[in-house]
Amino acid sequence: SDVVRESYGAGTFGQGCLMARRLIERGVPLVEVTLGNGLGWDTHTNNAEQVQRLCAELDSGWSTLMSELDDRGLLENTTFLWAGEFGRTPKINQNGGRDHFPQAFSCVLAGGGIAGGQAYGATSEDGMEVVEGMMDQQDLLATLCQALGVDPKTENIANGGRPIAIAEGQVIDEVLA
């Protein structure tokens, strides 16, 4: 209905979340929805204005998707990973933006296989370093695989016969249901 379509938001992300719901309902095993028309959270200038716009788009689309999946009994079988490619500097730059910051980043895991309602890890007071619960990208991937019921140590064979594990990180059990 128009009411449901509007609850997701009129933007590409919101309508992508609606499409994701429809695909999940039909058994599609992996769905990706992107936010920000290619630039996402790359807010090197005008950070405050861009983040306000991005959050409004994210909040309506994602919250409606999770609510509708929950209403349909599909949330406990759907695992979410929300992440960007980098963390953002804790300090605003001379252009009113935030630059790439690989020392710390945020992501969200939710839904099936995930122990919800918690924050895992912490940065220092100034946000410059991880001081608790360090999880790198490989740990995140291993944990996601475990939540999905895929052994992260599973190997694929590369050209030349070399085995490569799906994830080389450690599963973070505290994040899992």
mmCIF file of C-alpha atoms in Angstrom, residues 1-111:
data_model
loop_
_atom_site.group_PDB
_atom_site.id
_atom_site.type_symbol
_atom_site.label_atom_id
_atom_site.label_comp_id
_atom_site.label_asym_id
_atom_site.label_seq_id
_atom_site.Cartn_x
_atom_site.Cartn_y
_atom_site.Cartn_z
ATOM 1 C CA SER A 1 0.000 0.000 0.000
ATOM 2 C CA ASP A 2 1.012 3.634 -0.320
ATOM 3 C CA VAL A 3 1.101 3.906 3.481
ATOM 4 C CA VAL A 4 3.624 1.052 3.756
ATOM 5 C CA ARG A 5 5.689 2.390 0.846
ATOM 6 C CA GLU A 6 5.804 5.827 2.511
ATOM 7 C CA SER A 7 6.788 4.339 5.882
ATOM 8 C CA TYR A 8 9.985 3.018 4.284
ATOM 9 C CA GLY A 9 10.829 6.469 2.910
ATOM 10 C CA ALA A 10 10.758 7.803 -0.620
ATOM 11 C CA GLY A 11 14.513 7.599 -1.213
ATOM 12 C CA THR A 12 16.512 4.857 -2.889
ATOM 13 C CA PHE A 13 17.483 3.316 0.445
ATOM 14 C CA GLY A 14 13.946 3.186 1.849
ATOM 15 C CA GLN A 15 12.534 1.702 -1.326
ATOM 16 C CA GLY A 16 15.497 -0.703 -1.389
ATOM 17 C CA CYS A 17 14.510 -1.854 2.112
ATOM 18 C CA LEU A 18 10.959 -2.468 0.892
ATOM 19 C CA MET A 19 12.363 -4.513 -1.991
ATOM 20 C CA ALA A 20 14.582 -6.376 0.492
ATOM 21 C CA ARG A 21 11.509 -7.313 2.557
ATOM 22 C CA ARG A 22 9.793 -8.665 -0.528
ATOM 23 C CA LEU A 23 12.879 -10.663 -1.527
ATOM 24 C CA ILE A 24 13.339 -12.065 1.989
ATOM 25 C CA GLU A 25 9.668 -13.086 2.050
ATOM 26 C CA ARG A 26 10.305 -15.064 -1.114
ATOM 27 C CA GLY A 27 13.360 -16.863 0.287
ATOM 28 C CA VAL A 28 16.206 -14.927 -1.328
ATOM 29 C CA PRO A 29 19.211 -15.843 0.879
ATOM 30 C CA LEU A 30 21.289 -12.655 0.557
ATOM 31 C CA VAL A 31 20.114 -9.103 -0.009
ATOM 32 C CA GLU A 32 22.207 -5.918 -0.033
ATOM 33 C CA VAL A 33 20.770 -2.426 0.261
ATOM 34 C CA THR A 34 23.090 0.564 -0.090
ATOM 35 C CA LEU A 35 22.670 3.991 1.423
ATOM 36 C CA GLY A 36 23.829 7.306 0.021
ATOM 37 C CA ASN A 37 23.902 6.910 -3.755
ATOM 38 C CA GLY A 38 27.456 5.588 -3.792
ATOM 39 C CA LEU A 39 29.080 7.940 -1.278
ATOM 40 C CA GLY A 40 27.317 6.774 1.872
ATOM 41 C CA TRP A 41 28.927 8.091 5.010
ATOM 42 C CA ASP A 42 31.929 9.585 3.180
ATOM 43 C CA THR A 43 31.342 12.964 4.828
ATOM 44 C CA HIS A 44 34.629 14.807 4.274
ATOM 45 C CA THR A 45 32.677 18.100 4.163
ATOM 46 C CA ASN A 46 29.456 19.307 5.833
ATOM 47 C CA ASN A 47 29.383 16.312 8.179
ATOM 48 C CA ALA A 48 26.533 17.518 10.416
ATOM 49 C CA GLU A 49 24.168 18.261 7.517
ATOM 50 C CA GLN A 50 25.028 15.065 5.623
ATOM 51 C CA VAL A 51 24.728 12.808 8.674
ATOM 52 C CA GLN A 52 21.349 14.312 9.561
ATOM 53 C CA ARG A 53 20.083 13.535 6.031
ATOM 54 C CA LEU A 54 21.612 10.041 5.988
ATOM 55 C CA CYS A 55 20.228 9.163 9.431
ATOM 56 C CA ALA A 56 16.711 10.229 8.455
ATOM 57 C CA GLU A 57 16.864 7.995 5.380
ATOM 58 C CA LEU A 58 18.439 5.117 7.317
ATOM 59 C CA ASP A 59 16.059 5.300 10.278
ATOM 60 C CA SER A 60 12.811 5.105 8.318
ATOM 61 C CA GLY A 61 13.911 2.374 5.913
ATOM 62 C CA TRP A 62 15.739 0.131 8.348
ATOM 63 C CA SER A 63 13.284 0.420 11.246
ATOM 64 C CA THR A 64 10.317 -0.326 8.982
ATOM 65 C CA LEU A 65 12.125 -3.300 7.455
ATOM 66 C CA MET A 66 12.939 -4.782 10.854
ATOM 67 C CA SER A 67 9.416 -4.143 12.175
ATOM 68 C CA GLU A 68 7.763 -5.737 9.168
ATOM 69 C CA LEU A 69 10.071 -8.756 9.264
ATOM 70 C CA ASP A 70 9.320 -9.139 12.969
ATOM 71 C CA ASP A 71 5.557 -8.881 12.316
ATOM 72 C CA ARG A 72 5.874 -11.637 9.705
ATOM 73 C CA GLY A 73 7.983 -13.945 11.907
ATOM 74 C CA LEU A 74 11.030 -13.519 9.654
ATOM 75 C CA LEU A 75 13.328 -11.428 11.865
ATOM 76 C CA GLU A 76 14.691 -14.374 13.852
ATOM 77 C CA ASN A 77 15.772 -15.983 10.543
ATOM 78 C CA THR A 78 17.233 -12.842 8.992
ATOM 79 C CA THR A 79 20.685 -11.610 9.998
ATOM 80 C CA PHE A 80 21.572 -7.957 9.471
ATOM 81 C CA LEU A 81 24.999 -6.415 9.040
ATOM 82 C CA TRP A 82 25.090 -2.648 8.746
ATOM 83 C CA ALA A 83 28.595 -1.294 8.151
ATOM 84 C CA GLY A 84 30.664 1.133 6.165
ATOM 85 C CA GLU A 85 34.108 0.682 4.723
ATOM 86 C CA PHE A 86 35.864 2.859 7.345
ATOM 87 C CA GLY A 87 35.447 4.480 10.686
ATOM 88 C CA ARG A 88 35.275 8.267 10.758
ATOM 89 C CA THR A 89 37.689 10.571 12.580
ATOM 90 C CA PRO A 90 36.508 11.648 16.029
ATOM 91 C CA LYS A 91 37.473 15.230 15.169
ATOM 92 C CA ILE A 92 35.872 17.518 12.606
ATOM 93 C CA ASN A 93 38.299 18.608 9.851
ATOM 94 C CA GLN A 94 38.787 22.134 8.434
ATOM 95 C CA ASN A 95 35.936 21.508 5.925
ATOM 96 C CA GLY A 96 33.409 20.650 8.616
ATOM 97 C CA GLY A 97 33.745 16.966 7.771
ATOM 98 C CA ARG A 98 35.140 13.741 9.149
ATOM 99 C CA ASP A 99 37.827 11.783 7.334
ATOM 100 C CA HIS A 100 38.675 8.066 7.064
ATOM 101 C CA PHE A 101 39.702 6.488 10.356
ATOM 102 C CA PRO A 102 40.700 2.813 10.268
ATOM 103 C CA GLN A 103 41.624 2.716 13.976
ATOM 104 C CA ALA A 104 37.983 2.362 15.073
ATOM 105 C CA PHE A 105 34.656 1.824 13.346
ATOM 106 C CA SER A 106 31.064 1.066 14.225
ATOM 107 C CA CYS A 107 28.754 -1.521 12.758
ATOM 108 C CA VAL A 108 25.498 -3.173 13.722
ATOM 109 C CA LEU A 109 24.666 -6.848 13.809
ATOM 110 C CA ALA A 110 21.024 -7.714 14.428
ATOM 111 C CA GLY A 111 18.375 -10.351 13.904
#
